[in-house]
Amino acid sequence: MKVLVVGGGAREHAIVKALVKSDAEIYSSMGNRNPGIADLAEKYIICKDTDVGTIVDFAQKESIELAVIGPEAPLGEGIVDELEKAGILCASPDEDAAQVEISKEFMRNLMKKNDLPGRVDYQVFDDIVNVEDFLSHYNGELAVKPVGLTGGKGVKVMGEHLDDKKEVINYCKKVLKEEIGGKSKVILEEKLIGEEYTLQVFTDGENVIPTPLVQDHKRLFEGDKGPNTGGMGSYSQADGLLPFVNEAVYKESIEIIKETLLAMKKIGRPYKGVLYGQFMLTPKGPRVVEFNCRWGDPEAMNILPLLKSDYLALCEAMAMGDISDMEAKFDTKASVCKYVVPEGYGIDPVPGNEIKVDEIKIEKAGAELFYASVDKKNDKIFTTTSRSLAVVGFAKTMEDAEQASERALSHIRGKNIHMRHDIGKPESIRKKVERMQEIRGEN
Ligand code: AMP
Ligand code: GLY
């Protein structure tokens, strides 16, 4: 089957690898020439992920039968609606359904109007005077978010990035004036305290097939310090849970996703594809931080390599709107993903440095390599301003998976590159478990 994959990141490299395992013939459109995807594709074009016209033309010319869209931006531009108009099946949501990620205002309103579990208190503003008025009566701590897309980098939280109400007001002014996220609107949310985790599901809008949980690490520096990034690495446990998430919380999170999907269907925006739930486990239970209308990056790299079932068949079933007789089986292995990024990534990145990658030694180390945003010139690989590549260690235990990821990193050399070694280390996991116990008042 001829399958188009849109996007040139490490997540899309993972999607492509999984589809190739199912014998798909890959066609790719990517913003940068990802060497991993380029090697596996029959054909690829280089264009912006949001250049819907060019991508649909390419898909029609190549008689593509099915499309999988990696990133959120083209979904927000209605790429699925256009591909479907051209008769191409899509295992991703249309523009109306993608609003669950594209507009945080839509998502919060949906949860409120339908009284969904896992929702949080929030208020949307388009005028700074109203923000000031609201803050003069509000005593708790807040998270401040642009309403639209910011690549995970627009959220600022009191006590972490913002010291006091004055700083909240200044950031709100900036979001409103500069239209950060594409709109002159800002959301103030109650600040959630707990540990975050990711639950990704396959869905046809009603039936849900959950995948193992993952914990991403958004902060740039070790010990979860520094600015938020697109994600510096992630881990998953062999049993599909996390060290601080038990079976009951996993089930509760699946239920929240199911109810959200039913609400989407009820309002005439049925959702198909992979739905990503970002949750915070708080003392009161799981709360929704956000939904994404696609696989997570890095989380896709933890999960897709473990999928034993036929990914292409799952994509086809989602695209056709019925996964009721499908299943997804996973290898019972832990995974630890670590990203290599250019020095200064997320602040003031230094691009253009060569990275030497020994692909064979990485594989021998028990890890997989996923290319992200790199330039390949004369068989050499150079950094850009975005994340460069990721390695993922897989093993029966988290300790062994983490060590495999470290062995893999030792086969990557370059100047001015940065990575977080702490991700998945026993010490770092122990701290998260202890923090969760402390928050829940269990010790
Ligand atoms: P988002 O782009 O909505 O995923 O937010 C990025 C990050 O900001 C999340 O992964 C959280 O770490 C943090 N965050 C977002 N919303 C909240 C909230 N209501 N309370 C505390 N932290 C939050
Ligand atoms: N890992 C965060 C995201 O994919 O948005």
PDB file of C-alpha atoms in Angstrom, residues 125-380:
ATOM      1  CA  PHE A 125      -9.149  36.622  28.240  1.00  0.00           C
ATOM      2  CA  ASP A 126      -8.708  38.938  25.274  1.00  0.00           C
ATOM      3  CA  ASP A 127      -8.289  42.138  27.260  1.00  0.00           C
ATOM      4  CA  ILE A 128      -5.561  42.896  29.797  1.00  0.00           C
ATOM      5  CA  VAL A 129      -7.946  44.988  31.948  1.00  0.00           C
ATOM      6  CA  ASN A 130     -10.023  41.865  32.571  1.00  0.00           C
ATOM      7  CA  VAL A 131      -6.870  39.884  33.424  1.00  0.00           C
ATOM      8  CA  GLU A 132      -5.926  42.522  35.998  1.00  0.00           C
ATOM      9  CA  ASP A 133      -9.424  42.539  37.442  1.00  0.00           C
ATOM     10  CA  PHE A 134      -9.481  38.725  37.671  1.00  0.00           C
ATOM     11  CA  LEU A 135      -6.070  38.612  39.338  1.00  0.00           C
ATOM     12  CA  SER A 136      -7.057  41.193  41.954  1.00  0.00           C
ATOM     13  CA  HIS A 137      -9.600  38.649  43.262  1.00  0.00           C
ATOM     14  CA  TYR A 138      -7.596  35.453  42.714  1.00  0.00           C
ATOM     15  CA  ASN A 139      -5.335  34.003  45.372  1.00  0.00           C
ATOM     16  CA  GLY A 140      -4.037  30.688  43.979  1.00  0.00           C
ATOM     17  CA  GLU A 141      -1.218  29.984  41.556  1.00  0.00           C
ATOM     18  CA  LEU A 142      -1.803  29.854  37.823  1.00  0.00           C
ATOM     19  CA  ALA A 143      -0.533  28.551  34.508  1.00  0.00           C
ATOM     20  CA  VAL A 144      -0.584  31.097  31.692  1.00  0.00           C
ATOM     21  CA  LYS A 145      -1.087  29.834  28.150  1.00  0.00           C
ATOM     22  CA  PRO A 146      -1.548  31.297  24.709  1.00  0.00           C
ATOM     23  CA  VAL A 147      -4.741  29.808  23.230  1.00  0.00           C
ATOM     24  CA  GLY A 148      -3.101  28.596  19.993  1.00  0.00           C
ATOM     25  CA  LEU A 149      -0.093  26.463  19.051  1.00  0.00           C
ATOM     26  CA  THR A 150       3.349  27.319  20.404  1.00  0.00           C
ATOM     27  CA  GLY A 151       5.215  24.020  20.039  1.00  0.00           C
ATOM     28  CA  GLY A 152       4.967  23.368  23.785  1.00  0.00           C
ATOM     29  CA  LYS A 153       7.018  26.467  24.528  1.00  0.00           C
ATOM     30  CA  GLY A 154       4.382  29.132  25.257  1.00  0.00           C
ATOM     31  CA  VAL A 155       3.184  27.974  28.680  1.00  0.00           C
ATOM     32  CA  LYS A 156       4.472  29.754  31.772  1.00  0.00           C
ATOM     33  CA  VAL A 157       3.687  28.608  35.273  1.00  0.00           C
ATOM     34  CA  MET A 158       3.661  30.674  38.482  1.00  0.00           C
ATOM     35  CA  GLY A 159       6.359  29.618  40.916  1.00  0.00           C
ATOM     36  CA  GLU A 160       8.426  28.253  38.027  1.00  0.00           C
ATOM     37  CA  HIS A 161       8.643  30.771  35.187  1.00  0.00           C
ATOM     38  CA  LEU A 162       6.608  33.599  36.695  1.00  0.00           C
ATOM     39  CA  ASP A 163       7.307  34.849  40.219  1.00  0.00           C
ATOM     40  CA  ASP A 164       4.211  36.889  40.998  1.00  0.00           C
ATOM     41  CA  LYS A 165       1.002  38.433  39.657  1.00  0.00           C
ATOM     42  CA  LYS A 166       2.959  41.320  38.135  1.00  0.00           C
ATOM     43  CA  GLU A 167       4.937  38.882  36.012  1.00  0.00           C
ATOM     44  CA  VAL A 168       1.693  37.093  35.080  1.00  0.00           C
ATOM     45  CA  ILE A 169       0.239  40.404  33.875  1.00  0.00           C
ATOM     46  CA  ASN A 170       3.382  41.218  31.890  1.00  0.00           C
ATOM     47  CA  TYR A 171       3.365  37.838  30.178  1.00  0.00           C
ATOM     48  CA  CYS A 172      -0.374  38.127  29.422  1.00  0.00           C
ATOM     49  CA  LYS A 173       0.282  41.579  27.898  1.00  0.00           C
ATOM     50  CA  LYS A 174       3.002  40.061  25.709  1.00  0.00           C
ATOM     51  CA  VAL A 175       0.788  37.156  24.569  1.00  0.00           C
ATOM     52  CA  LEU A 176      -2.096  39.525  23.751  1.00  0.00           C
ATOM     53  CA  LYS A 177       0.055  42.144  22.023  1.00  0.00           C
ATOM     54  CA  GLU A 178       2.313  39.803  20.051  1.00  0.00           C
ATOM     55  CA  GLU A 179      -0.540  37.352  19.384  1.00  0.00           C
ATOM     56  CA  ILE A 180       1.623  34.465  20.578  1.00  0.00           C
ATOM     57  CA  GLY A 181       0.014  31.237  19.356  1.00  0.00           C
ATOM     58  CA  GLY A 182      -1.670  33.181  16.526  1.00  0.00           C
ATOM     59  CA  LYS A 183      -4.427  34.920  18.485  1.00  0.00           C
ATOM     60  CA  SER A 184      -4.784  37.836  20.868  1.00  0.00           C
ATOM     61  CA  LYS A 185      -6.116  35.552  23.605  1.00  0.00           C
ATOM     62  CA  VAL A 186      -4.699  34.058  26.759  1.00  0.00           C
ATOM     63  CA  ILE A 187      -5.887  31.311  29.123  1.00  0.00           C
ATOM     64  CA  LEU A 188      -5.302  31.367  32.843  1.00  0.00           C
ATOM     65  CA  GLU A 189      -5.601  27.908  34.394  1.00  0.00           C
ATOM     66  CA  GLU A 190      -5.414  26.676  37.947  1.00  0.00           C
ATOM     67  CA  LYS A 191      -1.863  25.439  38.536  1.00  0.00           C
ATOM     68  CA  LEU A 192      -1.768  21.669  38.777  1.00  0.00           C
ATOM     69  CA  ILE A 193       0.746  20.052  41.082  1.00  0.00           C
ATOM     70  CA  GLY A 194       1.858  16.495  40.513  1.00  0.00           C
ATOM     71  CA  GLU A 195       3.715  14.295  38.052  1.00  0.00           C
ATOM     72  CA  GLU A 196       2.916  14.343  34.357  1.00  0.00           C
ATOM     73  CA  TYR A 197       2.416  11.374  32.090  1.00  0.00           C
ATOM     74  CA  THR A 198       1.292  10.662  28.559  1.00  0.00           C
ATOM     75  CA  LEU A 199      -1.419   8.275  27.415  1.00  0.00           C
ATOM     76  CA  GLN A 200      -1.731   7.765  23.661  1.00  0.00           C
ATOM     77  CA  VAL A 201      -4.620   5.806  22.166  1.00  0.00           C
ATOM     78  CA  PHE A 202      -5.696   4.537  18.771  1.00  0.00           C
ATOM     79  CA  THR A 203      -9.288   5.565  18.138  1.00  0.00           C
ATOM     80  CA  ASP A 204     -12.070   5.619  15.560  1.00  0.00           C
ATOM     81  CA  GLY A 205     -13.915   8.264  17.556  1.00  0.00           C
ATOM     82  CA  GLU A 206     -15.645   5.799  19.858  1.00  0.00           C
ATOM     83  CA  ASN A 207     -13.562   2.688  20.404  1.00  0.00           C
ATOM     84  CA  VAL A 208     -10.239   3.174  22.110  1.00  0.00           C
ATOM     85  CA  ILE A 209      -7.117   0.986  22.069  1.00  0.00           C
ATOM     86  CA  PRO A 210      -4.700   2.287  24.707  1.00  0.00           C
ATOM     87  CA  THR A 211      -0.911   2.091  24.404  1.00  0.00           C
ATOM     88  CA  PRO A 212       1.645   1.915  27.253  1.00  0.00           C
ATOM     89  CA  LEU A 213       2.109   5.071  29.351  1.00  0.00           C
ATOM     90  CA  VAL A 214       5.135   7.294  28.826  1.00  0.00           C
ATOM     91  CA  GLN A 215       6.719  10.083  30.837  1.00  0.00           C
ATOM     92  CA  ASP A 216       8.218  12.911  28.772  1.00  0.00           C
ATOM     93  CA  HIS A 217      10.795  15.390  30.104  1.00  0.00           C
ATOM     94  CA  LYS A 218       9.984  18.851  28.805  1.00  0.00           C
ATOM     95  CA  ARG A 219      12.588  20.840  30.658  1.00  0.00           C
ATOM     96  CA  LEU A 220      15.893  21.537  28.940  1.00  0.00           C
ATOM     97  CA  PHE A 221      18.235  20.669  31.801  1.00  0.00           C
ATOM     98  CA  GLU A 222      18.832  17.734  34.131  1.00  0.00           C
ATOM     99  CA  GLY A 223      16.739  17.653  37.301  1.00  0.00           C
ATOM    100  CA  ASP A 224      13.795  19.138  35.314  1.00  0.00           C
ATOM    101  CA  LYS A 225      15.270  22.631  35.335  1.00  0.00           C
ATOM    102  CA  GLY A 226      15.277  25.351  32.685  1.00  0.00           C
ATOM    103  CA  PRO A 227      12.813  26.333  29.982  1.00  0.00           C
ATOM    104  CA  ASN A 228      10.177  24.037  28.484  1.00  0.00           C
ATOM    105  CA  THR A 229      11.193  22.403  25.208  1.00  0.00           C
ATOM    106  CA  GLY A 230       9.452  20.155  22.699  1.00  0.00           C
ATOM    107  CA  GLY A 231      10.666  17.262  24.925  1.00  0.00           C
ATOM    108  CA  MET A 232      14.191  16.109  25.812  1.00  0.00           C
ATOM    109  CA  GLY A 233      13.468  12.414  26.307  1.00  0.00           C
ATOM    110  CA  SER A 234      11.041   9.941  27.798  1.00  0.00           C
ATOM    111  CA  TYR A 235      10.675   6.507  29.304  1.00  0.00           C
ATOM    112  CA  SER A 236       8.089   3.737  29.511  1.00  0.00           C
ATOM    113  CA  GLN A 237       7.837   0.679  31.728  1.00  0.00           C
ATOM    114  CA  ALA A 238       7.560  -2.955  30.559  1.00  0.00           C
ATOM    115  CA  ASP A 239       4.112  -3.376  32.168  1.00  0.00           C
ATOM    116  CA  GLY A 240       2.679  -0.279  30.442  1.00  0.00           C
ATOM    117  CA  LEU A 241       2.288   1.648  33.716  1.00  0.00           C
ATOM    118  CA  LEU A 242       4.712   4.127  35.294  1.00  0.00           C
ATOM    119  CA  PRO A 243       6.520   4.003  38.632  1.00  0.00           C
ATOM    120  CA  PHE A 244       4.020   6.503  40.055  1.00  0.00           C
ATOM    121  CA  VAL A 245       0.918   5.472  38.069  1.00  0.00           C
ATOM    122  CA  ASN A 246      -1.023   2.346  39.038  1.00  0.00           C
ATOM    123  CA  GLU A 247      -3.567   0.339  37.081  1.00  0.00           C
ATOM    124  CA  ALA A 248      -6.526   2.251  38.592  1.00  0.00           C
ATOM    125  CA  VAL A 249      -5.137   5.632  37.494  1.00  0.00           C
ATOM    126  CA  TYR A 250      -4.348   4.199  34.035  1.00  0.00           C
ATOM    127  CA  LYS A 251      -7.978   3.060  33.708  1.00  0.00           C
ATOM    128  CA  GLU A 252      -9.287   6.397  34.962  1.00  0.00           C
ATOM    129  CA  SER A 253      -7.171   8.166  32.337  1.00  0.00           C
ATOM    130  CA  ILE A 254      -8.521   5.903  29.574  1.00  0.00           C
ATOM    131  CA  GLU A 255     -12.041   6.730  30.778  1.00  0.00           C
ATOM    132  CA  ILE A 256     -11.316  10.485  30.570  1.00  0.00           C
ATOM    133  CA  ILE A 257     -10.145  10.026  26.980  1.00  0.00           C
ATOM    134  CA  LYS A 258     -13.194   7.912  26.107  1.00  0.00           C
ATOM    135  CA  GLU A 259     -15.603  10.492  27.500  1.00  0.00           C
ATOM    136  CA  THR A 260     -13.799  13.285  25.672  1.00  0.00           C
ATOM    137  CA  LEU A 261     -14.077  11.360  22.398  1.00  0.00           C
ATOM    138  CA  LEU A 262     -17.790  10.762  22.966  1.00  0.00           C
ATOM    139  CA  ALA A 263     -18.276  14.487  23.635  1.00  0.00           C
ATOM    140  CA  MET A 264     -16.440  15.266  20.380  1.00  0.00           C
ATOM    141  CA  LYS A 265     -18.730  12.889  18.517  1.00  0.00           C
ATOM    142  CA  LYS A 266     -21.804  14.370  20.186  1.00  0.00           C
ATOM    143  CA  ILE A 267     -20.956  17.896  19.030  1.00  0.00           C
ATOM    144  CA  GLY A 268     -20.395  16.681  15.478  1.00  0.00           C
ATOM    145  CA  ARG A 269     -16.609  16.570  15.495  1.00  0.00           C
ATOM    146  CA  PRO A 270     -15.835  12.844  15.518  1.00  0.00           C
ATOM    147  CA  TYR A 271     -12.130  12.178  16.054  1.00  0.00           C
ATOM    148  CA  LYS A 272     -10.061   9.499  14.334  1.00  0.00           C
ATOM    149  CA  GLY A 273      -6.367   8.693  14.575  1.00  0.00           C
ATOM    150  CA  VAL A 274      -4.023   8.709  17.530  1.00  0.00           C
ATOM    151  CA  LEU A 275      -5.154  10.903  20.407  1.00  0.00           C
ATOM    152  CA  TYR A 276      -2.530  11.985  22.909  1.00  0.00           C
ATOM    153  CA  GLY A 277      -3.540  12.850  26.457  1.00  0.00           C
ATOM    154  CA  GLN A 278      -1.105  14.749  28.659  1.00  0.00           C
ATOM    155  CA  PHE A 279      -2.144  14.190  32.261  1.00  0.00           C
ATOM    156  CA  MET A 280      -1.004  15.444  35.626  1.00  0.00           C
ATOM    157  CA  LEU A 281      -1.479  13.028  38.500  1.00  0.00           C
ATOM    158  CA  THR A 282      -2.593  15.306  41.332  1.00  0.00           C
ATOM    159  CA  PRO A 283      -3.694  14.436  44.881  1.00  0.00           C
ATOM    160  CA  LYS A 284      -7.270  14.612  43.527  1.00  0.00           C
ATOM    161  CA  GLY A 285      -6.525  12.201  40.675  1.00  0.00           C
ATOM    162  CA  PRO A 286      -5.603  12.642  37.021  1.00  0.00           C
ATOM    163  CA  ARG A 287      -6.178  16.034  35.406  1.00  0.00           C
ATOM    164  CA  VAL A 288      -5.869  16.887  31.704  1.00  0.00           C
ATOM    165  CA  VAL A 289      -2.991  19.231  30.941  1.00  0.00           C
ATOM    166  CA  GLU A 290      -3.639  19.055  27.211  1.00  0.00           C
ATOM    167  CA  PHE A 291      -4.725  16.853  24.344  1.00  0.00           C
ATOM    168  CA  ASN A 292      -2.685  16.481  21.177  1.00  0.00           C
ATOM    169  CA  CYS A 293      -4.168  15.374  17.875  1.00  0.00           C
ATOM    170  CA  ARG A 294      -1.233  13.092  16.968  1.00  0.00           C
ATOM    171  CA  TRP A 295       1.556  10.958  18.397  1.00  0.00           C
ATOM    172  CA  GLY A 296       3.822  12.686  20.899  1.00  0.00           C
ATOM    173  CA  ASP A 297       7.391  13.500  20.068  1.00  0.00           C
ATOM    174  CA  PRO A 298       9.358  11.835  21.767  1.00  0.00           C
ATOM    175  CA  GLU A 299       6.610   9.489  23.050  1.00  0.00           C
ATOM    176  CA  ALA A 300       6.029   7.867  19.626  1.00  0.00           C
ATOM    177  CA  MET A 301       9.586   6.553  19.771  1.00  0.00           C
ATOM    178  CA  ASN A 302       8.947   4.719  23.042  1.00  0.00           C
ATOM    179  CA  ILE A 303       5.777   3.067  21.824  1.00  0.00           C
ATOM    180  CA  LEU A 304       5.862   2.380  18.090  1.00  0.00           C
ATOM    181  CA  PRO A 305       8.983   0.170  18.150  1.00  0.00           C
ATOM    182  CA  LEU A 306       7.254  -2.024  20.765  1.00  0.00           C
ATOM    183  CA  LEU A 307       4.103  -2.512  18.679  1.00  0.00           C
ATOM    184  CA  LYS A 308       3.858  -6.148  17.609  1.00  0.00           C
ATOM    185  CA  SER A 309       0.516  -5.780  15.816  1.00  0.00           C
ATOM    186  CA  ASP A 310       0.230  -4.547  12.251  1.00  0.00           C
ATOM    187  CA  TYR A 311       0.473  -0.739  12.417  1.00  0.00           C
ATOM    188  CA  LEU A 312      -0.671  -0.269   8.824  1.00  0.00           C
ATOM    189  CA  ALA A 313      -3.813  -2.319   9.501  1.00  0.00           C
ATOM    190  CA  LEU A 314      -4.532  -0.170  12.562  1.00  0.00           C
ATOM    191  CA  CYS A 315      -4.059   3.011  10.515  1.00  0.00           C
ATOM    192  CA  GLU A 316      -6.387   1.737   7.796  1.00  0.00           C
ATOM    193  CA  ALA A 317      -9.031   0.804  10.374  1.00  0.00           C
ATOM    194  CA  MET A 318      -8.806   4.240  12.049  1.00  0.00           C
ATOM    195  CA  ALA A 319      -9.039   5.940   8.662  1.00  0.00           C
ATOM    196  CA  MET A 320     -12.146   3.891   7.794  1.00  0.00           C
ATOM    197  CA  GLY A 321     -13.693   4.752  11.168  1.00  0.00           C
ATOM    198  CA  ASP A 322     -13.948   1.299  12.752  1.00  0.00           C
ATOM    199  CA  ILE A 323     -11.326  -0.281  15.003  1.00  0.00           C
ATOM    200  CA  SER A 324     -13.821  -2.441  16.927  1.00  0.00           C
ATOM    201  CA  ASP A 325     -12.212  -5.704  15.797  1.00  0.00           C
ATOM    202  CA  MET A 326      -8.601  -4.507  16.023  1.00  0.00           C
ATOM    203  CA  GLU A 327      -6.060  -5.031  18.780  1.00  0.00           C
ATOM    204  CA  ALA A 328      -2.625  -3.676  19.622  1.00  0.00           C
ATOM    205  CA  LYS A 329      -0.059  -5.960  21.248  1.00  0.00           C
ATOM    206  CA  PHE A 330       3.195  -4.629  22.622  1.00  0.00           C
ATOM    207  CA  ASP A 331       6.543  -6.165  23.525  1.00  0.00           C
ATOM    208  CA  THR A 332       6.825  -6.189  27.305  1.00  0.00           C
ATOM    209  CA  LYS A 333       9.951  -4.073  27.409  1.00  0.00           C
ATOM    210  CA  ALA A 334      10.934  -0.827  29.066  1.00  0.00           C
ATOM    211  CA  SER A 335      12.202   2.006  26.889  1.00  0.00           C
ATOM    212  CA  VAL A 336      14.353   5.062  27.527  1.00  0.00           C
ATOM    213  CA  CYS A 337      14.581   7.791  24.886  1.00  0.00           C
ATOM    214  CA  LYS A 338      17.179  10.566  24.975  1.00  0.00           C
ATOM    215  CA  TYR A 339      17.307  13.430  22.521  1.00  0.00           C
ATOM    216  CA  VAL A 340      20.496  15.040  21.253  1.00  0.00           C
ATOM    217  CA  VAL A 341      19.899  18.750  20.603  1.00  0.00           C
ATOM    218  CA  PRO A 342      22.122  21.648  19.540  1.00  0.00           C
ATOM    219  CA  GLU A 343      23.681  23.588  22.405  1.00  0.00           C
ATOM    220  CA  GLY A 344      21.338  26.458  23.329  1.00  0.00           C
ATOM    221  CA  TYR A 345      18.245  24.668  21.964  1.00  0.00           C
ATOM    222  CA  GLY A 346      15.126  26.397  23.251  1.00  0.00           C
ATOM    223  CA  ILE A 347      17.093  29.563  24.107  1.00  0.00           C
ATOM    224  CA  ASP A 348      19.663  30.552  21.489  1.00  0.00           C
ATOM    225  CA  PRO A 349      20.631  27.452  19.513  1.00  0.00           C
ATOM    226  CA  VAL A 350      23.982  27.002  17.778  1.00  0.00           C
ATOM    227  CA  PRO A 351      23.347  25.242  14.424  1.00  0.00           C
ATOM    228  CA  GLY A 352      25.738  23.947  11.770  1.00  0.00           C
ATOM    229  CA  ASN A 353      27.903  21.586  13.824  1.00  0.00           C
ATOM    230  CA  GLU A 354      28.768  18.162  12.492  1.00  0.00           C
ATOM    231  CA  ILE A 355      27.445  15.143  14.411  1.00  0.00           C
ATOM    232  CA  LYS A 356      29.099  11.763  13.878  1.00  0.00           C
ATOM    233  CA  VAL A 357      26.704   8.863  14.294  1.00  0.00           C
ATOM    234  CA  ASP A 358      27.740   5.199  14.323  1.00  0.00           C
ATOM    235  CA  GLU A 359      24.436   3.575  13.360  1.00  0.00           C
ATOM    236  CA  ILE A 360      25.724  -0.011  13.589  1.00  0.00           C
ATOM    237  CA  LYS A 361      27.186   0.401  17.079  1.00  0.00           C
ATOM    238  CA  ILE A 362      23.958   2.045  18.260  1.00  0.00           C
ATOM    239  CA  GLU A 363      21.978  -0.974  17.095  1.00  0.00           C
ATOM    240  CA  LYS A 364      24.474  -3.348  18.759  1.00  0.00           C
ATOM    241  CA  ALA A 365      24.031  -1.351  21.980  1.00  0.00           C
ATOM    242  CA  GLY A 366      20.371  -2.480  22.118  1.00  0.00           C
ATOM    243  CA  ALA A 367      19.024   0.874  20.995  1.00  0.00           C
ATOM    244  CA  GLU A 368      17.250   2.422  18.048  1.00  0.00           C
ATOM    245  CA  LEU A 369      18.210   5.656  16.346  1.00  0.00           C
ATOM    246  CA  PHE A 370      15.713   8.211  15.093  1.00  0.00           C
ATOM    247  CA  TYR A 371      16.798  11.209  13.077  1.00  0.00           C
ATOM    248  CA  ALA A 372      15.074  14.534  13.592  1.00  0.00           C
ATOM    249  CA  SER A 373      16.036  17.955  12.313  1.00  0.00           C
ATOM    250  CA  VAL A 374      19.504  17.584  10.799  1.00  0.00           C
ATOM    251  CA  ASP A 375      21.038  18.602   7.484  1.00  0.00           C
ATOM    252  CA  LYS A 376      22.898  15.978   5.511  1.00  0.00           C
ATOM    253  CA  LYS A 377      25.607  17.359   3.221  1.00  0.00           C
ATOM    254  CA  ASN A 378      28.131  15.130   1.415  1.00  0.00           C
ATOM    255  CA  ASP A 379      27.321  12.224   3.705  1.00  0.00           C
ATOM    256  CA  LYS A 380      27.935  14.329   6.802  1.00  0.00           C
TER     257      LYS A 380
END
